[in-house]
Coordinates of C-alpha atoms and ligand atoms in Angstrom, one line a residue:
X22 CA -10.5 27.5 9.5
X23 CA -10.2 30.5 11.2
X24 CA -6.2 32.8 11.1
X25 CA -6.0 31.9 14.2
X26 CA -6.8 28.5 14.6
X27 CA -4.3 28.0 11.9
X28 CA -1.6 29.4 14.0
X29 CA -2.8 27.1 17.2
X30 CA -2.7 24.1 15.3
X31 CA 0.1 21.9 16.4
X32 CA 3.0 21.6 14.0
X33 CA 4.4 17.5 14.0
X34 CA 7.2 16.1 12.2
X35 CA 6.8 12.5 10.6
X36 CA 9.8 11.8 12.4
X37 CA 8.4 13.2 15.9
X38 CA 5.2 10.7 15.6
X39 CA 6.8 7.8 15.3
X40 CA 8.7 8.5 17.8
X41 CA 6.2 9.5 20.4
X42 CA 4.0 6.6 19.2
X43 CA 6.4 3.7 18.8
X44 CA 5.0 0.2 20.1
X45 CA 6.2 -1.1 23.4
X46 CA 7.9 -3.5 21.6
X47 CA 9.9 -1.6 19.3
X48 CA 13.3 -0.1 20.0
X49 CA 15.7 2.1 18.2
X50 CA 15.8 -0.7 15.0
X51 CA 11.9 -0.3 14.3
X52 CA 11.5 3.2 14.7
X53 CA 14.6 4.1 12.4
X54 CA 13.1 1.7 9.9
X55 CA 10.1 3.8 9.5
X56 CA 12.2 6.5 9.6
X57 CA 14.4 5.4 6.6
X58 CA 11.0 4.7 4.8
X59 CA 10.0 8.4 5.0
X60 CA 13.3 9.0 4.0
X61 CA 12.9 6.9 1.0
X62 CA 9.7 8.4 0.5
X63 CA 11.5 12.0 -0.1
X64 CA 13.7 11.1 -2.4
X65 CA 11.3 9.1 -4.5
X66 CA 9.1 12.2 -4.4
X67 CA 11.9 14.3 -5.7
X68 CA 12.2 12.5 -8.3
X69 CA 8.4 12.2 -9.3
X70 CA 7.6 15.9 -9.5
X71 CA 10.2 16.5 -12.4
X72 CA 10.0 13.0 -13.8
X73 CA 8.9 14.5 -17.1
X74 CA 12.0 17.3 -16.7
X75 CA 14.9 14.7 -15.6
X76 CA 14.1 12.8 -18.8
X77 CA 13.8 9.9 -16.2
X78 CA 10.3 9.2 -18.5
X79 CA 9.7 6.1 -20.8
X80 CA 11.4 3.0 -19.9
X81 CA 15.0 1.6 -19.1
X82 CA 14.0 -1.0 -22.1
X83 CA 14.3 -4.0 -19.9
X84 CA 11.3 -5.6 -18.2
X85 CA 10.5 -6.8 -14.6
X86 CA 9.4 -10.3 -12.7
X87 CA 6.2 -9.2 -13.8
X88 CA 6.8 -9.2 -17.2
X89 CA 5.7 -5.2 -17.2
X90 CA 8.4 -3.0 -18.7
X91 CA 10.7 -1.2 -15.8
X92 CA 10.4 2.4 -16.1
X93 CA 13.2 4.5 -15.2
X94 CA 11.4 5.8 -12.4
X95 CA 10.4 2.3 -10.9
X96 CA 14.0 1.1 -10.9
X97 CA 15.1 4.6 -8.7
X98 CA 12.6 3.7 -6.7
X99 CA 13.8 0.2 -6.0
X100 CA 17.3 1.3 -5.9
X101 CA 16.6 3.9 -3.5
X102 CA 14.7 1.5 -0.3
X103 CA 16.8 -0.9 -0.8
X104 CA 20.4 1.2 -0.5
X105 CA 18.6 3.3 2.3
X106 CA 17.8 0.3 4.0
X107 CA 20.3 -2.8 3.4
X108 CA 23.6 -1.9 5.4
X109 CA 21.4 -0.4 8.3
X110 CA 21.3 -3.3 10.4
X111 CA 17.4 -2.9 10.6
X112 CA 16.4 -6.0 8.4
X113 CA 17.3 -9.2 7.7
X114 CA 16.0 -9.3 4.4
X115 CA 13.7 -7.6 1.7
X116 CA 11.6 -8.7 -0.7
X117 CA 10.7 -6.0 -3.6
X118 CA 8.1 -6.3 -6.7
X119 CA 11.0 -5.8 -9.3
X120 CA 12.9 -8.7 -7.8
X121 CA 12.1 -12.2 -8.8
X122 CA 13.7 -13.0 -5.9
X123 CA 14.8 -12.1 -2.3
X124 CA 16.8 -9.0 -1.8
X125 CA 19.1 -10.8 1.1
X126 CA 21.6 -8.4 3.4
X127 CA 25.4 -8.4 2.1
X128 CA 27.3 -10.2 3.9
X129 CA 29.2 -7.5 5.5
X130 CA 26.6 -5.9 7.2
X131 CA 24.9 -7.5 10.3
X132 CA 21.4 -8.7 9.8
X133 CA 18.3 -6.8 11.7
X134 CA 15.0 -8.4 13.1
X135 CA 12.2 -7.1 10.4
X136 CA 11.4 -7.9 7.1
X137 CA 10.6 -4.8 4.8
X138 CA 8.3 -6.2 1.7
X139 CA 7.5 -3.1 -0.8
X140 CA 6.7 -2.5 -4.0
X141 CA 9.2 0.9 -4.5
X142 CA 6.3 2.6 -7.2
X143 CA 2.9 0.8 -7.9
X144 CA 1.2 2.1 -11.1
X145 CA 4.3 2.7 -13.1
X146 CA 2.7 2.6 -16.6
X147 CA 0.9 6.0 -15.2
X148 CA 4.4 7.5 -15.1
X149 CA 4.6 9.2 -18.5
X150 CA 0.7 10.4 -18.5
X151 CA 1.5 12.3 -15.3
X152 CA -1.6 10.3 -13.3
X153 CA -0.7 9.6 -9.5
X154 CA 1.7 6.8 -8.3
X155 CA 2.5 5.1 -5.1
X156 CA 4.9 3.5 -3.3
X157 CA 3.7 0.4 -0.6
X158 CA 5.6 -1.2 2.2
X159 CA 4.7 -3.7 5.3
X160 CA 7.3 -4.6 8.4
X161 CA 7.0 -8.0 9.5
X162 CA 9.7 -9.8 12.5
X163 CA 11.9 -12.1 11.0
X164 CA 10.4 -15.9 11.6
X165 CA 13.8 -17.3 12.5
X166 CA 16.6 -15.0 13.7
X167 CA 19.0 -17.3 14.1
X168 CA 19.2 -17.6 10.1
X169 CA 20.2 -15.1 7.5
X170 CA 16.8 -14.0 5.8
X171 CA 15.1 -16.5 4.3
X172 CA 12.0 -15.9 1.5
X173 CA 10.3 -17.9 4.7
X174 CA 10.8 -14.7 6.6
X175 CA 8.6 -12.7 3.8
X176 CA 6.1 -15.6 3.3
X177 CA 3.7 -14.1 5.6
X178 CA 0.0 -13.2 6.2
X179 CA -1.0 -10.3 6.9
X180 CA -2.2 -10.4 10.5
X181 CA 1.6 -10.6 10.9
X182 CA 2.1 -7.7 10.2
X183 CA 3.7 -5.3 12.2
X184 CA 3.5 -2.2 10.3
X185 CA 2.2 -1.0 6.8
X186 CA 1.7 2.2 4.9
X187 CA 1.9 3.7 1.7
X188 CA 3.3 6.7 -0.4
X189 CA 1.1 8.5 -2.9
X190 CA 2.6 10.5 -5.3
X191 CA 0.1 13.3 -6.3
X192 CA -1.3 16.9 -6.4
X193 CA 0.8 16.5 -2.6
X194 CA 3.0 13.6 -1.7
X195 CA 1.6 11.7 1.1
X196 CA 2.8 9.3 3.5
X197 CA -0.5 7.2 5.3
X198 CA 1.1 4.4 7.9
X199 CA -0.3 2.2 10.5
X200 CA 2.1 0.6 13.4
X201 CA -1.3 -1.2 14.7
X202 CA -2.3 2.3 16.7
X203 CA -4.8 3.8 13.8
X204 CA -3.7 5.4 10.6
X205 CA -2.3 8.3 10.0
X206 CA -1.3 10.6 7.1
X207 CA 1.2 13.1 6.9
X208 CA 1.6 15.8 4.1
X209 CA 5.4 16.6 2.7
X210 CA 6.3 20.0 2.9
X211 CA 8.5 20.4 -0.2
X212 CA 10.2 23.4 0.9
X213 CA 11.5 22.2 4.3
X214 CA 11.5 18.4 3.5
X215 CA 9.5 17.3 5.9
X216 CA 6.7 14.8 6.4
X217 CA 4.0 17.1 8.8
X218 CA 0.7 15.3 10.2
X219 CA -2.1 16.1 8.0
X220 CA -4.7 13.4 8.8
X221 CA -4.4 12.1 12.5
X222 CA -6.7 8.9 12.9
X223 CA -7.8 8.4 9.4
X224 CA -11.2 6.2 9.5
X225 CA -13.3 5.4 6.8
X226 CA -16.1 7.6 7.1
X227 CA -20.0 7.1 6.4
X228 CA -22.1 6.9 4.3
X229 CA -19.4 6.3 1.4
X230 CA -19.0 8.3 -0.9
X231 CA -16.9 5.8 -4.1
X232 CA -16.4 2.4 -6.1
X233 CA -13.3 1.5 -7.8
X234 CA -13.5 -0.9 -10.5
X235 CA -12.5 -1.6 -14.2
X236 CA -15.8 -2.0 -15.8
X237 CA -13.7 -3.1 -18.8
X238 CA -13.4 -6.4 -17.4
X239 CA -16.8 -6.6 -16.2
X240 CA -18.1 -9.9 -18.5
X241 CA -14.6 -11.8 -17.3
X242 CA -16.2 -11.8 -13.3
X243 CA -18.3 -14.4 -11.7
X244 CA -21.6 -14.2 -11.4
X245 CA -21.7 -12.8 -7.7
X246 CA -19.0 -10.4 -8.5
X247 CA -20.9 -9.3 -11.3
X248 CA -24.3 -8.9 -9.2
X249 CA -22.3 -7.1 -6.5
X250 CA -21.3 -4.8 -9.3
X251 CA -24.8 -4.5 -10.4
X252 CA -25.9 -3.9 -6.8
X253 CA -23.9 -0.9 -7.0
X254 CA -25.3 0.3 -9.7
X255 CA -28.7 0.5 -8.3
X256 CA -29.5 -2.7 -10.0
X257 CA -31.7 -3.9 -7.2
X258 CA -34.4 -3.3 -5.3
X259 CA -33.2 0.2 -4.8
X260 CA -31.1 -1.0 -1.4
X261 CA -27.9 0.3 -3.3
X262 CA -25.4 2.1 -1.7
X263 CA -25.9 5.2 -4.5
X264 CA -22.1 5.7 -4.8
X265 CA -20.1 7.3 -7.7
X266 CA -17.7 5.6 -9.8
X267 CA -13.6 6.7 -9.3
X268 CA -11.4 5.0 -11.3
X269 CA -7.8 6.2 -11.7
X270 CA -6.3 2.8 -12.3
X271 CA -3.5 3.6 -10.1
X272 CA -4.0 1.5 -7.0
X273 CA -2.6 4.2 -4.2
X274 CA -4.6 6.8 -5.4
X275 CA -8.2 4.6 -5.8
X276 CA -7.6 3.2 -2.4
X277 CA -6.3 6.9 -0.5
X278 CA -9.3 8.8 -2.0
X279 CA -11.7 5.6 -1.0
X280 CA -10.2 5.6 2.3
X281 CA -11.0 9.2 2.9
X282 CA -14.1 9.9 1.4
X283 CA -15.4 6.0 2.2
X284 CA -16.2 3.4 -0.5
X285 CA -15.1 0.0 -1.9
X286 CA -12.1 -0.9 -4.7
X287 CA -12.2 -4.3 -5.8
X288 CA -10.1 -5.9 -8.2
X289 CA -11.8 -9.8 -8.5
X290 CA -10.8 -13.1 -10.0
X291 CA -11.5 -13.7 -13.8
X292 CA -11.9 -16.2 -16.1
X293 CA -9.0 -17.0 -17.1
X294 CA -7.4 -14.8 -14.5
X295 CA -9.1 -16.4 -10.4
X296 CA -6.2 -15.0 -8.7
X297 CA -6.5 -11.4 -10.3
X298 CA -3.6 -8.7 -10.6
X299 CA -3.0 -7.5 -7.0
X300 CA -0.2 -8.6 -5.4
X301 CA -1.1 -10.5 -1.9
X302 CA 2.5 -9.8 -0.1
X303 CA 3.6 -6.0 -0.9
X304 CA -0.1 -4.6 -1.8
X305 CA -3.2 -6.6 -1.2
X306 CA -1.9 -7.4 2.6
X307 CA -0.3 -4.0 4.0
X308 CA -3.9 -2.0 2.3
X309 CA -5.5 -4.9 4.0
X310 CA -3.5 -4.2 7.5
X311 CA -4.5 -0.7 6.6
X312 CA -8.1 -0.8 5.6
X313 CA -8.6 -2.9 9.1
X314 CA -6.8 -0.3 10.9
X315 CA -9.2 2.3 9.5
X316 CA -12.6 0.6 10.8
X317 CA -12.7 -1.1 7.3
X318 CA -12.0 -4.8 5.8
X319 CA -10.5 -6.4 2.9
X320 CA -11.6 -9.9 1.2
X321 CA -10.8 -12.2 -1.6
X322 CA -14.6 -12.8 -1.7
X323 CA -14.4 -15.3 0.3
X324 CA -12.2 -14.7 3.2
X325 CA -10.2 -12.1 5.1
X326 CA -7.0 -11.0 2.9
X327 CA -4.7 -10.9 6.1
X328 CA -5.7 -14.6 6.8
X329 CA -3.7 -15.5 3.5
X330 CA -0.5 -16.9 3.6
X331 CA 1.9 -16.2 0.4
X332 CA 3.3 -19.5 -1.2
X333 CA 5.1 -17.1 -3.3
X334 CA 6.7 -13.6 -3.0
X335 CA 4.7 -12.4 -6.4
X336 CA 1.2 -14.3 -5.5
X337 CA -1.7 -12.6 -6.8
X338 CA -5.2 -12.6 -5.1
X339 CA -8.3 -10.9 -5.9
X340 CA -9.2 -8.0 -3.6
X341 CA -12.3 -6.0 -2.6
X342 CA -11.0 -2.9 -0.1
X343 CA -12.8 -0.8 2.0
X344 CA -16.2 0.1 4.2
X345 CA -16.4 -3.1 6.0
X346 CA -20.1 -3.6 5.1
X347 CA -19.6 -2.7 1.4
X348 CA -16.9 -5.5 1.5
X349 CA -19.1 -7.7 3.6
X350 CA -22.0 -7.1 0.7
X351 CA -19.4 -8.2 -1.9
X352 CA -18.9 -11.5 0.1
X353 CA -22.9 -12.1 0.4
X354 CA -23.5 -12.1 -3.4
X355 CA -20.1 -14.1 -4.0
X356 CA -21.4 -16.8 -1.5
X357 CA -24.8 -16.9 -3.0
X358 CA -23.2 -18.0 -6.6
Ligands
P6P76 P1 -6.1 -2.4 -14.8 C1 -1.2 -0.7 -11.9 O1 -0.6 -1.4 -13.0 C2 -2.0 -1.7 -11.1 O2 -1.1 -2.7 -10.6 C3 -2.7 -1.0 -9.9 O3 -2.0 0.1 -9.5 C4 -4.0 -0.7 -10.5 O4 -5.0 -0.7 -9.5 C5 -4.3 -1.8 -11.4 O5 -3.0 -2.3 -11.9 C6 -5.0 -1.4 -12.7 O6 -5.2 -2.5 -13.5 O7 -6.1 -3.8 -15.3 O8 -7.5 -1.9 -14.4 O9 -5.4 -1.4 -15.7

């Protein structure tokens, strides 16, 4: 980039773009929403880059829903959405991956019209080896308004979505969100505190570049997953996609790099194990929303993530993210076992 074409290119705020590119539906509630998540965002990423100095490392010594043991930073995290959010008017309940159950509204405050489902810092036990971590979120509409939130109000699919993005927590902080209109990312600037568009229109490109998988569990997988896998690895008839394996075990940071260099994360059913890890309501669903957003597609192997409707809040499903016919390729060998 030439001096001057990095003096002409236009400077704009987080705060300005959501603004200028709020749906027709949304009012002032929605838009400050997103706001209060990039708010959120800030002070999560505050906390992140000094995590090994503010002795917030290791863990608070009790666990989570998900049996994992909370670390310090994950419970800020959780603490710090739901306070920016709850008295705001904006939602009329929340649903978090620390809580077993709903996070309702106090009383005292009025309810809002959206749902904000998140999981306030995905790949936790990365923490203390100082590997990338993320933060995910999707808006839904309350079902019924006329009630206080209800876990009926987060039990939804994906295509009802309304908005989804994510944080990631890295060698930059970046927030990537989608209101329906495309993706876009925007890169913090730590020294004026602001969220400035980085990556307008995000798409994933071609040919792709990544797969994301742990090969550790490789003999747990069907058969289909497992020739998928194979295919990947140039295991036949020389069709294969020839892409390098990326593997960070953090699911922000496979899924951001996948999504901007183009490839395919999957994390599939096992044995013991047909729902998989990945959670279908904060994670599997608003990457999902994301990934379609981006020209790309998400699966359980079988069918369209944002198709699925939670029975519970902490649902699992197995996922396989990214170049729609890398995903679609997945499906073919999963179908033919
Ligand atoms: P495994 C982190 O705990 C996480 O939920 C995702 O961020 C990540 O993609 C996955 O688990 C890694 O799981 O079993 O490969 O260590």
């Amino acid at each position: 980039m030439t001096n001057d074409m990095k003096f002409t290119r236009k400077i704009v705020t987080i705060e300005r773009f959501i603004l200028e590119h709020q749906p027709d539906y949304a009012r002032g509630d929605f838009t400050n929403l997103l706001y209060d998540i990039a708010m959120a965002a800030k002070m999560i990423a505050n906390k992140t880059t000094r995590a090994g100095l503010a002795d917030i490392l290791g863990s608070v010594g009790n666990t989570n829903v998900q049996g994992e043991e909370q670390q310090r930073l994950d419970v800020y995290a959780d603490k710090t959405i739901y306070r920016l959010v709850d008295h705001t008017n904006r939602v009329c309940v929340m649903a978090s991956e620390e809580h077993e159950d709903i996070l309702e509204i106090p009383p005292e405050f009025q309810k809002g019209r959206y749902v904000l489902v998140y999981d306030p810092l995905d790949g936790s036990s990365n923490i203390d080896v100082n590997i990338s971590i993320g933060t995910i979120f999707g808006v839904f509409k309350c079902v019924d308004w006329a009630r206080r939130g209800r876990v009926e109000d987060c039990l939804q699919a994906g295509n009802q979505l309304l908005a989804a993005g994510y944080v990631l927590y890295g060698s930059s902080t970046m927030l990537v969100y989608s209101t329906g209109q495309g993706v876009h990312g925007f890169t913090l600037d730590p020294h004026i505190g602001e969220f400035l568009l980085s990556h307008p229109n995000i798409r994933f490109p071609e040919p792709p570049q990544y797969y994301s998988v742990n090969h550790g569990n490789f003999s747990k997988w069907s058969g289909g997953t497992q020739d998928f896998v194979r295919w990947l690895h140039g295991g036949y008839g020389g069709d294969d996609p020839q892409l390098s394996e990326r593997y960070i075990g953090s699911l922000v940071a496979d899924f951001h790099r996948n999504l901007l260099r183009g490839g395919v994360f999957l994390y599939p059913g096992e044995e013991n194990k047909p729902e998989g890890k990945i959670r279908l309501l904060y994670e599997a669903a608003p990457l999902a929303f994301l990934a379609q957003q981006a020209g790309g597609f998400a699966s359980n192997g079988t069918e369209n993530v944002m198709d699925i409707t939670p029975q519970n809040l902490h649902q699992r499903t197995p996922i396989i993210v990214g170049n729609r016919w890398l995903v679609q390729k997945a499906e073919e060998f999963i179908r033919q076992t």
